[in-house]
Coordinates of C-alpha atoms in Angstrom, one line a residue:
Chain I
M1 CA 102.8 63.6 205.7
I2 CA 99.9 63.1 203.4
D3 CA 96.5 63.7 205.0
V4 CA 93.3 63.2 203.1
E5 CA 90.1 64.1 204.7
H6 CA 86.6 63.5 203.4
L7 CA 87.6 64.1 199.9
G8 CA 84.8 64.2 197.4
K9 CA 84.6 64.9 193.7
V10 CA 81.5 65.4 191.6
Y11 CA 81.5 65.5 187.8
G12 CA 78.3 67.1 186.7
S13 CA 75.8 64.9 188.4
T14 CA 77.9 61.8 188.9
S15 CA 80.1 61.5 191.9
A16 CA 83.5 60.1 191.3
I17 CA 84.7 59.8 194.9
Q18 CA 82.9 60.4 198.1
D19 CA 84.3 60.9 201.6
V20 CA 87.7 59.5 201.0
T21 CA 89.9 59.7 204.0
F22 CA 93.4 58.2 204.6
Q23 CA 96.8 59.1 205.9
A24 CA 100.3 58.2 204.9
Q25 CA 103.1 58.5 207.4
P26 CA 106.5 60.0 206.5
G27 CA 108.6 57.4 204.7
E28 CA 106.0 54.8 204.1
I29 CA 104.5 53.4 200.9
L30 CA 100.8 53.5 200.9
G31 CA 98.9 51.5 198.3
L32 CA 95.6 52.9 197.0
L33 CA 93.9 49.7 196.0
G34 CA 90.7 49.3 194.1
P35 CA 89.2 47.8 191.0
N36 CA 89.2 49.8 187.7
G37 CA 86.9 52.8 187.9
A38 CA 87.0 53.0 191.7
G39 CA 88.2 56.6 191.7
K40 CA 91.9 56.0 192.3
T41 CA 93.0 58.3 189.5
T42 CA 90.6 61.0 190.6
T43 CA 92.0 60.8 194.1
M44 CA 95.5 61.1 192.9
R45 CA 94.8 64.0 190.5
I46 CA 93.3 65.9 193.5
L47 CA 96.3 65.1 195.6
S48 CA 98.6 66.3 192.8
G49 CA 96.6 69.5 192.5
Y50 CA 95.6 68.7 189.0
L51 CA 91.9 68.6 189.8
P52 CA 90.1 70.6 192.4
A53 CA 88.0 68.6 194.9
T54 CA 84.4 69.3 195.4
Q55 CA 84.5 68.5 199.1
G56 CA 87.1 67.9 201.8
N57 CA 90.8 68.7 202.1
A58 CA 94.1 67.1 201.4
W59 CA 97.4 68.2 203.0
I60 CA 100.8 67.4 201.7
A61 CA 103.7 68.1 204.0
G62 CA 101.4 70.5 205.9
Y63 CA 100.1 72.4 202.8
E64 CA 96.5 72.2 201.7
V65 CA 96.4 71.4 198.0
H66 CA 94.0 74.1 197.0
E67 CA 95.0 76.8 199.4
N68 CA 98.7 76.5 198.6
P69 CA 99.0 74.9 195.2
M70 CA 102.5 76.2 194.4
A71 CA 103.9 75.0 197.8
V72 CA 102.4 71.6 197.2
R73 CA 103.6 71.4 193.6
Q74 CA 107.1 72.0 194.8
R75 CA 106.9 69.1 197.2
I76 CA 105.4 66.4 195.1
G77 CA 106.5 64.2 192.3
Y78 CA 103.6 62.9 190.2
L79 CA 103.4 60.2 187.6
P80 CA 100.0 60.2 185.9
E81 CA 98.5 57.1 184.2
T82 CA 100.3 57.9 181.0
P83 CA 103.8 59.2 181.6
P84 CA 104.0 62.8 180.6
L85 CA 106.9 62.6 178.1
Y86 CA 108.1 64.7 175.3
A87 CA 108.8 62.2 172.6
D88 CA 111.3 64.3 170.7
M89 CA 113.6 65.0 173.6
T90 CA 116.4 62.8 174.8
V91 CA 116.0 61.3 178.3
E92 CA 118.7 63.6 179.7
N93 CA 117.3 66.8 178.1
Y94 CA 113.8 65.8 179.3
L95 CA 115.0 65.4 182.9
N96 CA 117.0 68.7 182.7
F97 CA 113.8 70.4 181.6
V98 CA 111.8 68.8 184.4
V99 CA 114.3 69.6 187.2
K100 CA 114.4 73.2 186.0
I101 CA 110.6 73.7 186.1
K102 CA 110.5 72.0 189.5
G103 CA 112.4 75.0 190.9
I104 CA 115.7 73.3 191.7
P105 CA 118.6 75.9 191.8
A106 CA 120.9 75.8 188.8
G107 CA 123.9 74.5 190.8
D108 CA 122.1 71.4 192.0
R109 CA 120.4 70.4 188.8
A110 CA 123.1 68.3 187.2
A111 CA 123.6 66.2 190.4
K112 CA 119.8 65.6 190.8
V113 CA 119.4 64.5 187.1
E114 CA 122.4 62.2 187.5
S115 CA 121.0 60.6 190.6
A116 CA 117.6 60.1 189.0
L117 CA 119.2 58.5 186.0
E118 CA 121.1 56.2 188.3
R119 CA 118.2 55.3 190.5
C120 CA 116.1 54.4 187.5
S121 CA 118.9 52.6 185.7
L122 CA 118.7 55.0 182.8
Q123 CA 122.3 56.0 182.4
E124 CA 122.8 54.0 179.2
K125 CA 119.7 55.6 177.7
R126 CA 120.5 59.2 178.6
K127 CA 121.2 60.3 175.0
V128 CA 118.3 58.3 173.5
H129 CA 115.2 60.0 172.2
I130 CA 112.2 59.1 174.3
R131 CA 110.3 58.2 171.1
K132 CA 112.7 55.3 170.6
L133 CA 112.3 53.8 174.1
S134 CA 110.3 50.7 174.9
K135 CA 107.3 51.0 177.2
G136 CA 109.2 49.8 180.2
F137 CA 111.9 52.4 179.8
R138 CA 109.3 55.1 179.2
Q139 CA 107.7 54.2 182.4
R140 CA 111.1 54.5 184.1
V141 CA 111.6 57.9 182.6
G142 CA 108.2 58.7 184.0
I143 CA 109.3 57.7 187.5
A144 CA 112.6 59.5 187.1
Q145 CA 110.6 62.6 186.3
A146 CA 108.6 62.2 189.5
I147 CA 111.7 61.7 191.7
V148 CA 114.3 63.9 190.0
H149 CA 113.8 66.9 192.4
D150 CA 113.7 64.6 195.5
P151 CA 110.2 65.6 196.6
P152 CA 109.1 64.5 200.1
A153 CA 105.9 63.0 198.6
I154 CA 105.6 61.0 195.4
I155 CA 102.3 60.0 193.8
L156 CA 102.4 57.2 191.3
D157 CA 99.2 56.3 189.3
E158 CA 99.3 52.6 188.3
P159 CA 103.1 52.6 187.9
T160 CA 103.4 49.0 186.7
V161 CA 100.4 48.8 184.4
G162 CA 101.2 47.5 180.9
L163 CA 104.7 46.4 181.7
D164 CA 106.1 42.9 181.2
P165 CA 106.7 40.8 184.3
R166 CA 110.4 41.6 184.4
Q167 CA 109.9 45.3 184.1
V168 CA 107.2 45.1 186.8
I169 CA 109.7 43.6 189.2
E170 CA 112.3 46.3 188.4
V171 CA 109.8 49.1 188.9
R172 CA 108.6 47.7 192.2
N173 CA 112.2 47.4 193.5
L174 CA 112.7 51.0 192.4
I175 CA 109.6 52.1 194.4
K176 CA 110.7 50.1 197.4
N177 CA 114.0 51.8 197.4
L178 CA 112.3 55.2 197.7
A179 CA 110.7 54.3 201.0
G180 CA 112.3 55.7 204.1
Q181 CA 113.2 59.1 202.8
T182 CA 110.1 59.6 200.8
T183 CA 106.4 59.1 201.3
V184 CA 104.9 57.2 198.3
I185 CA 101.3 56.8 197.3
L186 CA 100.8 54.4 194.5
S187 CA 97.5 53.2 193.0
T188 CA 96.9 49.7 191.7
H189 CA 94.2 47.2 191.0
I190 CA 96.6 44.3 191.4
L191 CA 96.4 42.7 194.8
P192 CA 99.9 41.1 194.9
E193 CA 101.4 44.5 194.1
V194 CA 100.3 45.9 197.4
S195 CA 101.7 43.0 199.4
M196 CA 105.0 43.3 197.6
T197 CA 105.6 47.0 197.7
C198 CA 103.3 48.7 200.2
D199 CA 103.5 49.2 204.0
R200 CA 99.9 50.1 204.3
V201 CA 96.9 50.0 202.0
A202 CA 93.8 52.0 201.6
I203 CA 91.0 50.3 199.7
I204 CA 88.6 52.2 197.6
N205 CA 85.6 50.9 195.7
K206 CA 83.0 52.8 193.7
G207 CA 84.4 56.1 194.9
R208 CA 84.2 55.2 198.6
M209 CA 86.7 54.1 201.2
V210 CA 86.2 50.5 202.1
S211 CA 89.0 50.0 204.6
S212 CA 92.6 50.9 205.4
G213 CA 95.4 49.5 207.4
T214 CA 98.3 47.2 207.0
L215 CA 97.7 44.3 204.6
D216 CA 97.8 41.9 207.5
D217 CA 95.0 43.8 209.2
L218 CA 93.0 43.6 206.1
M219 CA 93.6 39.9 205.7
R220 CA 92.6 39.3 209.3
Q221 CA 89.4 41.3 208.6
L222 CA 88.8 39.2 205.6
A223 CA 89.5 35.8 207.0
G224 CA 88.9 36.3 210.7
G225 CA 85.3 35.4 211.2
T226 CA 82.3 37.6 211.0
R227 CA 81.8 41.1 212.3
Y228 CA 78.7 43.1 213.0
E229 CA 78.1 46.7 213.7
L230 CA 75.2 47.6 215.9
E231 CA 73.3 50.6 217.0
V232 CA 71.4 49.9 220.2
E233 CA 69.4 52.1 222.5
G234 CA 69.6 51.3 226.1
D235 CA 71.9 51.0 229.1
R236 CA 75.5 50.2 228.2
S237 CA 76.0 47.5 230.8
T238 CA 72.7 45.8 229.9
I239 CA 73.7 45.7 226.3
A240 CA 77.1 44.2 227.1
E241 CA 75.6 41.7 229.4
Q242 CA 73.1 40.6 226.8
L243 CA 75.6 40.4 224.0
Q244 CA 78.1 38.4 226.0
R245 CA 75.5 35.6 226.3
V246 CA 75.6 35.1 222.6
E247 CA 77.6 32.0 221.8
G248 CA 80.8 32.4 220.0
L249 CA 81.3 36.1 220.5
S250 CA 85.0 36.9 220.6
S251 CA 85.2 40.6 220.9
L252 CA 83.1 43.7 221.6
D253 CA 84.3 47.2 220.8
W254 CA 82.4 50.4 221.6
L255 CA 82.4 52.9 218.8
A256 CA 81.9 56.6 219.4
P257 CA 80.6 58.4 216.4
E258 CA 79.7 62.0 217.0
D259 CA 76.2 62.3 215.9
L260 CA 74.6 59.7 218.0
P261 CA 71.3 60.4 219.9
A262 CA 71.4 60.1 223.7
Q263 CA 71.2 56.6 225.1
H264 CA 72.2 55.2 221.7
H265 CA 75.4 53.2 221.4
K266 CA 77.4 51.9 218.5
L267 CA 79.4 48.8 218.8
R268 CA 81.2 46.3 216.8
V269 CA 81.2 42.6 217.7
S270 CA 83.0 39.7 216.0
T271 CA 83.4 35.9 216.2
E272 CA 86.3 33.9 215.2
T273 CA 84.2 31.4 213.3
N274 CA 82.5 32.2 210.1
Q275 CA 79.2 31.3 211.4
N276 CA 76.5 33.9 210.8
F277 CA 75.2 34.9 214.2
G278 CA 73.0 37.8 213.2
K279 CA 69.9 36.0 214.4
Q280 CA 71.3 35.3 217.8
L281 CA 72.4 38.9 218.2
S282 CA 69.1 40.4 217.3
T283 CA 67.2 37.8 219.4
A284 CA 69.3 38.5 222.4
L285 CA 68.8 42.3 222.2
V286 CA 65.1 42.3 221.3
N287 CA 64.4 39.8 224.1
A288 CA 66.1 42.1 226.6
N289 CA 63.8 44.9 225.4
L290 CA 66.6 47.0 224.0
G291 CA 66.1 49.1 220.9
L292 CA 67.9 47.7 217.9
Y293 CA 68.4 50.5 215.4
E294 CA 71.0 49.0 213.2
L295 CA 72.5 45.6 212.6
R296 CA 75.0 45.5 209.8
R297 CA 77.5 42.9 208.8
V298 CA 80.8 44.6 208.0
G299 CA 83.7 43.3 206.1
A300 CA 81.4 42.2 203.3
S301 CA 82.2 45.3 201.3
L302 CA 85.9 44.3 201.6
E303 CA 85.1 40.9 200.2
D304 CA 83.2 42.6 197.3
V305 CA 86.3 44.6 196.5
F306 CA 88.7 41.7 196.8
L307 CA 86.6 39.7 194.4
Q308 CA 87.0 42.4 191.8
L309 CA 90.7 42.8 192.2
T310 CA 93.2 41.2 190.0
T311 CA 94.5 38.6 192.4
E312 CA 97.2 37.2 190.2
E313 CA 99.4 38.4 187.4
L314 CA 99.7 35.1 185.5
T315 CA 98.2 35.1 182.1
P316 CA 97.2 31.9 180.4
E317 CA 99.8 32.4 177.6
N318 CA 102.5 33.2 180.1
P319 CA 102.2 31.0 183.1
G320 CA 104.9 31.4 185.7
A321 CA 106.4 34.4 184.1
E322 CA 105.8 36.6 187.1
T323 CA 107.3 34.4 189.6
S324 CA 110.2 33.3 187.5
G325 CA 112.3 36.3 188.4
L326 CA 111.5 36.4 192.0
P327 CA 113.4 34.9 194.9
S328 CA 111.8 31.5 195.6
E329 CA 110.8 32.2 199.2
S330 CA 108.8 35.3 198.4
S331 CA 107.1 33.9 195.4
G332 CA 106.0 30.9 197.5
E333 CA 104.6 33.2 200.1
E334 CA 102.9 35.3 197.5
A335 CA 101.3 32.3 195.8
S336 CA 99.7 31.1 199.1
R337 CA 98.4 34.6 199.8
V338 CA 96.9 34.9 196.4
E339 CA 95.2 31.6 196.9
A340 CA 93.8 32.7 200.2
M341 CA 92.5 35.9 198.6
N342 CA 90.9 34.0 195.8
L343 CA 88.7 32.1 198.3
P344 CA 87.6 34.5 201.0
P345 CA 86.1 32.1 203.5
A346 CA 83.5 34.4 204.8
I347 CA 81.3 34.6 201.8
E348 CA 77.8 33.3 202.3
P349 CA 75.5 31.9 199.7
D350 CA 72.7 34.2 200.7
G351 CA 74.4 37.5 199.7
P352 CA 77.3 39.4 201.1
S353 CA 75.5 41.8 203.4
K354 CA 72.5 41.9 205.6
E355 CA 71.0 44.9 207.0
I356 CA 68.3 45.4 209.5
K357 CA 67.0 48.8 210.2
S358 CA 64.1 49.9 212.3
Chain F
M1 CA 115.8 81.9 194.3
T2 CA 113.7 85.0 194.3
A3 CA 110.3 85.0 192.8
L4 CA 111.5 86.9 189.7
T5 CA 114.4 84.6 188.9
T6 CA 112.0 81.6 189.4
V7 CA 109.6 83.1 186.8
L8 CA 112.4 83.8 184.4
T9 CA 113.9 80.4 184.8
N10 CA 110.6 78.8 184.1
I11 CA 110.0 80.9 181.0
D12 CA 113.5 80.1 179.9
A13 CA 112.9 76.3 180.4
I14 CA 109.7 76.3 178.3
F15 CA 111.3 78.6 175.7
R16 CA 114.3 76.2 175.2
K17 CA 112.1 73.1 175.2
E18 CA 109.9 74.6 172.5
L19 CA 112.6 75.9 170.4
Q20 CA 114.5 72.6 170.5
S21 CA 111.4 70.8 169.2
Y22 CA 111.0 73.2 166.3
F23 CA 114.5 72.6 165.0
K24 CA 113.9 68.8 165.2
S25 CA 110.6 68.8 163.3
P26 CA 110.6 68.3 159.5
L27 CA 107.4 70.3 159.4
Y28 CA 109.2 73.5 160.4
F29 CA 111.9 73.0 157.8
V30 CA 109.3 72.6 155.2
I31 CA 107.6 75.8 156.4
A32 CA 110.9 77.6 156.4
G33 CA 111.8 76.4 152.9
F34 CA 108.4 77.4 151.5
F35 CA 108.6 80.8 153.1
W36 CA 112.1 81.6 151.9
V37 CA 111.5 80.5 148.3
L38 CA 108.3 82.4 148.1
T39 CA 109.5 85.6 149.7
A40 CA 112.7 85.8 147.8
L41 CA 110.8 85.3 144.6
F42 CA 108.4 88.1 145.5
L43 CA 111.2 90.4 146.6
L44 CA 112.9 90.1 143.2
L45 CA 109.7 90.4 141.3
I46 CA 108.6 93.5 143.2
A47 CA 112.1 95.2 142.9
Q48 CA 112.2 94.5 139.2
N49 CA 108.7 95.7 138.6
I50 CA 109.2 99.0 140.5
I51 CA 112.6 99.7 138.9
E52 CA 111.0 99.2 135.5
Q53 CA 108.1 101.5 136.4
A54 CA 110.5 104.1 137.7
G55 CA 112.6 103.8 134.5
Q56 CA 109.5 104.4 132.4
M57 CA 108.5 107.4 134.5
D58 CA 112.0 108.8 134.2
A59 CA 111.8 108.4 130.5
G60 CA 108.4 110.2 130.5
R61 CA 109.8 113.1 132.5
Q62 CA 112.6 113.5 130.0
L63 CA 110.0 113.8 127.3
G64 CA 108.4 116.6 129.2
Q65 CA 105.6 114.7 130.9
S66 CA 104.7 115.6 134.4
G67 CA 105.3 113.3 137.4
S68 CA 107.2 113.3 140.6
P69 CA 110.4 111.3 141.1
V70 CA 109.8 107.8 142.6
D71 CA 111.4 106.8 145.8
V72 CA 112.3 103.3 144.5
P73 CA 113.8 101.7 147.7
N74 CA 111.0 102.9 149.9
L75 CA 108.3 101.7 147.5
V76 CA 110.0 98.3 147.1
L77 CA 110.3 97.9 150.9
Q78 CA 106.6 98.8 151.5
N79 CA 105.3 96.6 148.8
F80 CA 107.4 93.8 149.9
L81 CA 106.6 94.1 153.6
S82 CA 102.9 94.0 152.6
V83 CA 103.4 90.8 150.6
M84 CA 105.6 89.2 153.2
G85 CA 102.9 90.0 155.9
S86 CA 100.3 88.3 153.8
I87 CA 102.5 85.2 153.2
L88 CA 103.2 85.1 156.9
L89 CA 99.5 85.2 157.8
F90 CA 99.1 81.9 156.0
V91 CA 102.1 80.4 157.8
L92 CA 101.2 81.5 161.3
P93 CA 98.2 79.2 161.9
V94 CA 100.4 76.3 161.1
L95 CA 103.0 77.5 163.6
S96 CA 100.6 78.1 166.4
M97 CA 98.4 75.0 165.9
N98 CA 100.7 72.6 167.9
L99 CA 101.5 75.0 170.8
Y100 CA 99.1 73.4 173.2
T101 CA 97.3 70.6 171.3
E102 CA 100.4 68.5 171.5
E103 CA 100.7 69.0 175.3
R104 CA 97.1 68.1 175.7
K105 CA 97.2 65.0 173.5
R106 CA 100.4 63.6 175.1
G107 CA 99.3 64.3 178.7
T108 CA 102.3 66.6 179.3
L109 CA 100.0 69.3 180.3
E110 CA 99.5 67.2 183.5
L111 CA 103.2 67.5 184.2
L112 CA 103.1 71.3 183.7
A113 CA 100.0 71.7 185.8
T114 CA 101.5 69.8 188.7
S115 CA 104.9 71.5 188.6
P116 CA 105.6 74.8 190.4
I117 CA 105.2 76.8 187.2
T118 CA 102.3 79.2 186.4
N119 CA 100.2 79.1 183.3
W120 CA 101.5 82.5 182.4
S121 CA 105.1 81.4 182.4
V122 CA 104.2 78.5 180.2
A123 CA 102.3 80.7 177.7
L124 CA 105.0 83.3 177.6
G125 CA 107.8 80.8 177.1
K126 CA 105.8 79.2 174.2
L127 CA 105.0 82.6 172.6
F128 CA 108.7 83.7 172.9
A129 CA 109.8 80.5 171.3
V130 CA 107.4 80.6 168.4
V131 CA 108.1 84.3 167.8
T132 CA 111.8 83.5 167.8
F133 CA 111.1 81.0 165.1
V134 CA 109.3 83.6 163.1
I135 CA 112.3 85.9 163.5
T136 CA 114.6 83.2 162.2
L137 CA 112.2 82.9 159.2
I138 CA 112.4 86.6 158.5
F139 CA 116.1 87.1 159.2
P140 CA 117.7 85.7 156.0
V141 CA 115.0 87.5 153.9
A142 CA 115.8 90.8 155.7
L143 CA 119.5 90.3 154.9
L144 CA 118.6 89.9 151.2
E145 CA 116.5 93.1 151.5
L146 CA 119.3 95.0 153.1
Y147 CA 121.6 93.9 150.3
L148 CA 119.2 95.1 147.6
L149 CA 118.5 98.4 149.4
S150 CA 122.2 99.0 149.9
T151 CA 122.6 99.3 146.1
A152 CA 120.1 102.2 146.1
K153 CA 121.3 105.8 145.8
P154 CA 120.4 107.9 147.8
A155 CA 120.3 105.2 150.6
L156 CA 117.1 104.5 152.4
P157 CA 117.0 105.7 156.0
L158 CA 117.4 102.5 158.0
Q159 CA 114.7 103.5 160.5
I160 CA 112.1 102.7 157.9
F161 CA 113.6 99.2 157.5
W162 CA 113.8 98.5 161.3
V163 CA 110.4 99.9 162.1
G164 CA 108.8 98.0 159.2
H165 CA 110.3 94.7 160.3
L166 CA 109.4 95.4 164.0
G167 CA 105.8 95.8 162.7
L168 CA 106.1 92.4 160.9
V169 CA 107.3 90.7 164.1
L170 CA 104.6 92.4 166.2
L171 CA 101.9 91.4 163.7
A172 CA 103.1 87.8 163.9
A173 CA 103.3 87.8 167.7
A174 CA 99.7 89.1 167.9
V175 CA 98.3 86.5 165.6
L176 CA 100.4 83.7 167.2
S177 CA 99.2 84.8 170.7
I178 CA 95.5 84.4 169.6
G179 CA 96.4 81.2 167.7
M180 CA 98.0 79.9 170.9
F181 CA 94.8 80.5 172.8
I182 CA 92.9 78.7 170.1
S183 CA 95.3 75.7 170.3
S184 CA 94.7 75.6 174.0
L185 CA 91.0 74.9 173.4
T186 CA 91.3 71.7 171.4
D187 CA 93.1 68.4 171.1
S188 CA 93.1 68.6 167.3
A189 CA 96.0 70.5 165.6
I190 CA 94.0 70.7 162.3
M191 CA 91.1 72.3 164.1
A192 CA 93.4 74.8 165.8
A193 CA 95.0 75.7 162.5
F194 CA 91.7 76.0 160.8
L195 CA 90.1 78.2 163.5
T196 CA 93.2 80.4 163.6
F197 CA 93.1 80.8 159.9
V198 CA 89.4 81.9 160.2
V199 CA 90.7 84.6 162.7
V200 CA 93.2 85.7 160.1
L201 CA 90.5 86.0 157.5
L202 CA 88.5 88.0 160.0
L203 CA 91.5 90.4 160.3
W204 CA 91.4 91.0 156.5
I205 CA 87.6 91.5 156.6
V206 CA 87.8 94.0 159.4
N207 CA 90.5 95.8 157.6
A208 CA 88.5 95.9 154.3
L209 CA 85.3 97.0 156.1
G210 CA 87.2 99.7 158.0
Q211 CA 88.4 101.1 154.7
A212 CA 85.1 100.7 152.9
L213 CA 82.8 102.0 155.6
G214 CA 83.2 105.6 156.6
G215 CA 82.1 107.3 159.7
V216 CA 82.4 106.2 163.3
L217 CA 82.1 102.5 162.6
G218 CA 84.8 102.5 159.9
D219 CA 87.0 104.5 162.2
A220 CA 86.5 102.0 165.1
L221 CA 87.3 99.1 162.8
N222 CA 90.4 100.9 161.5
Q223 CA 91.5 101.4 165.1
L224 CA 91.2 97.7 165.8
S225 CA 92.6 96.4 162.5
L226 CA 96.0 94.8 163.0
L227 CA 96.7 95.1 159.3
K228 CA 96.0 98.8 159.3
H229 CA 98.4 99.3 162.1
Y230 CA 100.9 97.1 160.4
S231 CA 100.8 99.2 157.3
T232 CA 101.4 102.3 159.5
L233 CA 104.6 100.7 161.0
S234 CA 105.7 99.4 157.6
Q235 CA 105.9 103.0 156.4
G236 CA 108.5 103.6 159.1
V237 CA 106.2 105.5 161.4
L238 CA 106.8 104.4 165.0
D239 CA 103.3 105.1 166.1
T240 CA 102.5 104.6 169.8
P241 CA 98.8 103.7 169.4
S242 CA 99.8 101.0 166.9
L243 CA 102.4 99.6 169.3
A244 CA 99.8 99.6 172.0
L245 CA 97.3 97.8 169.9
F246 CA 99.8 95.0 169.0
L247 CA 100.7 94.6 172.6
S248 CA 97.1 94.5 173.6
Y249 CA 96.4 91.7 171.2
I250 CA 99.4 89.8 172.5
F251 CA 98.4 90.3 176.1
L252 CA 94.8 89.2 175.3
G253 CA 96.0 86.0 173.8
L254 CA 98.3 85.3 176.7
F255 CA 95.6 86.1 179.2
L256 CA 92.9 83.9 177.5
T257 CA 95.4 81.0 177.2
A258 CA 96.3 81.2 180.9
Q259 CA 92.6 81.2 181.8
S260 CA 91.6 78.4 179.4
I261 CA 94.2 76.0 180.7
D262 CA 92.7 76.2 184.2
L263 CA 89.2 76.1 182.8
F264 CA 90.0 73.0 180.8
R265 CA 91.3 71.3 183.9
L266 CA 88.3 72.1 186.0
Q267 CA 85.8 70.9 183.4
Q268 CA 87.7 67.8 182.5
S269 CA 85.9 64.6 183.4

């Protein structure tokens, strides 16, 4: 549904995003997660067609965003960081305007506006001037604007930022209700938001993709031991044989990147313990006279990102406000998750990543 | 929907949105009040002045002095159109200053730029709306003129009246189109109004230079001068080159606006 491949954007001499690749399947909610300044807004602006990419491609519903901008614009709803509202219009007039410029035929407009008002619980505010609405309601009008024409893809840039905890819950429920019929991409720097609303997550940091998958996958990556990526020259079976002798090794996957020289192999190994076994790995390979070209601990960058993310929404002045409105079972589950994320077990005192290159 | 109806629907949507915002803003009521009071005052002053002059000349002729009869209604209309044009030139920068600055400031340009609507449709809708506002400014004044002129005998040919006011609307549309382009370049309404006013001053300078300088250069400046062509139309002459010039200015403004919106997006950091 939404396909992003090797997207890059350069502003002058600084690169905002590099090689961003992810997919969102029809009907799923994908969270674009990353700390502030990671390049989330830039990515979303490219997807919406607002900004051109310097590299790479993005397809929405089969249309490339730069080759077919009008086709893409018809098929997306987009909520920028600041909701694009006309303060002197009433909610209803504003949505009537939006539905008209989104190319909905005259006969269907009233029904679409009505449905958007209903889905965003804005019926009572329909005659109110947007200027007079609270921030939470404005955000809802912003979301109504993005869904009013029932687009197959919806792009929401930080949809819950700046809202009070109650409004946050309402907006999240609204987004969850969109799933199934609509593909949603939302960006956030708040970790629990992803676990509460998203089916899958793509993590971006400093303009680069760190990881993507379901949140459970990522948690396993984070908590589940140590992983290394290796590039080794030599016979495949010899390599496997040598590595299997390393104590504690739990899995071995062969990777197949395209641009590998002959006789070179890339592989990923992991342990279930958090013990750092880089030394054993390199010793085993070098002793067997195999060429070790790269030995890199992976997952460390994920830890880096997680440490920068907002892992909880409680503020000192306002303890318990976030969980108060939630059903108790889910809040309990969230709390334990948050705790787990706060203390990633795989962090080592001697720095998050080690690299050996020949 | 066919492509044409889509375009028309889009222009109509922008047109209505813009017009609606004018009639809700106190600024535009202040402008309208200021314009109506000032123009009505001038209309009466000019009419009184010219009628007095004509009376004196009539008296002179009766005493045997030479002099041709004065076409009072025509003279009143031309003088008044020229004054109303000047007043309007002061008002236009204020009308065009918010056309795009507001959209840029509020981030609504991001909505327009990600909706299936072209820059041209947006610019045309905005220009139609602001020109419509100018027409609502001129309309009551024109009724007053018609009332005054209807008392004249022999009556003034109405063509002069219509062509003159068409010229006024075209002059306004040309300046607003350029002003719209200027407003698409900046976030600051004050800046946009100021720069547009500078353009208006340039129009006067070009006009004055064109009259002062003779030769090829003077001729060329005269050809480009909006005010020169406005005075042609205000004499009731429906002159094709004049119409073409006004339409070219309008097109230029629209074209530059449509381009600058894309450029602004591409350069944005």
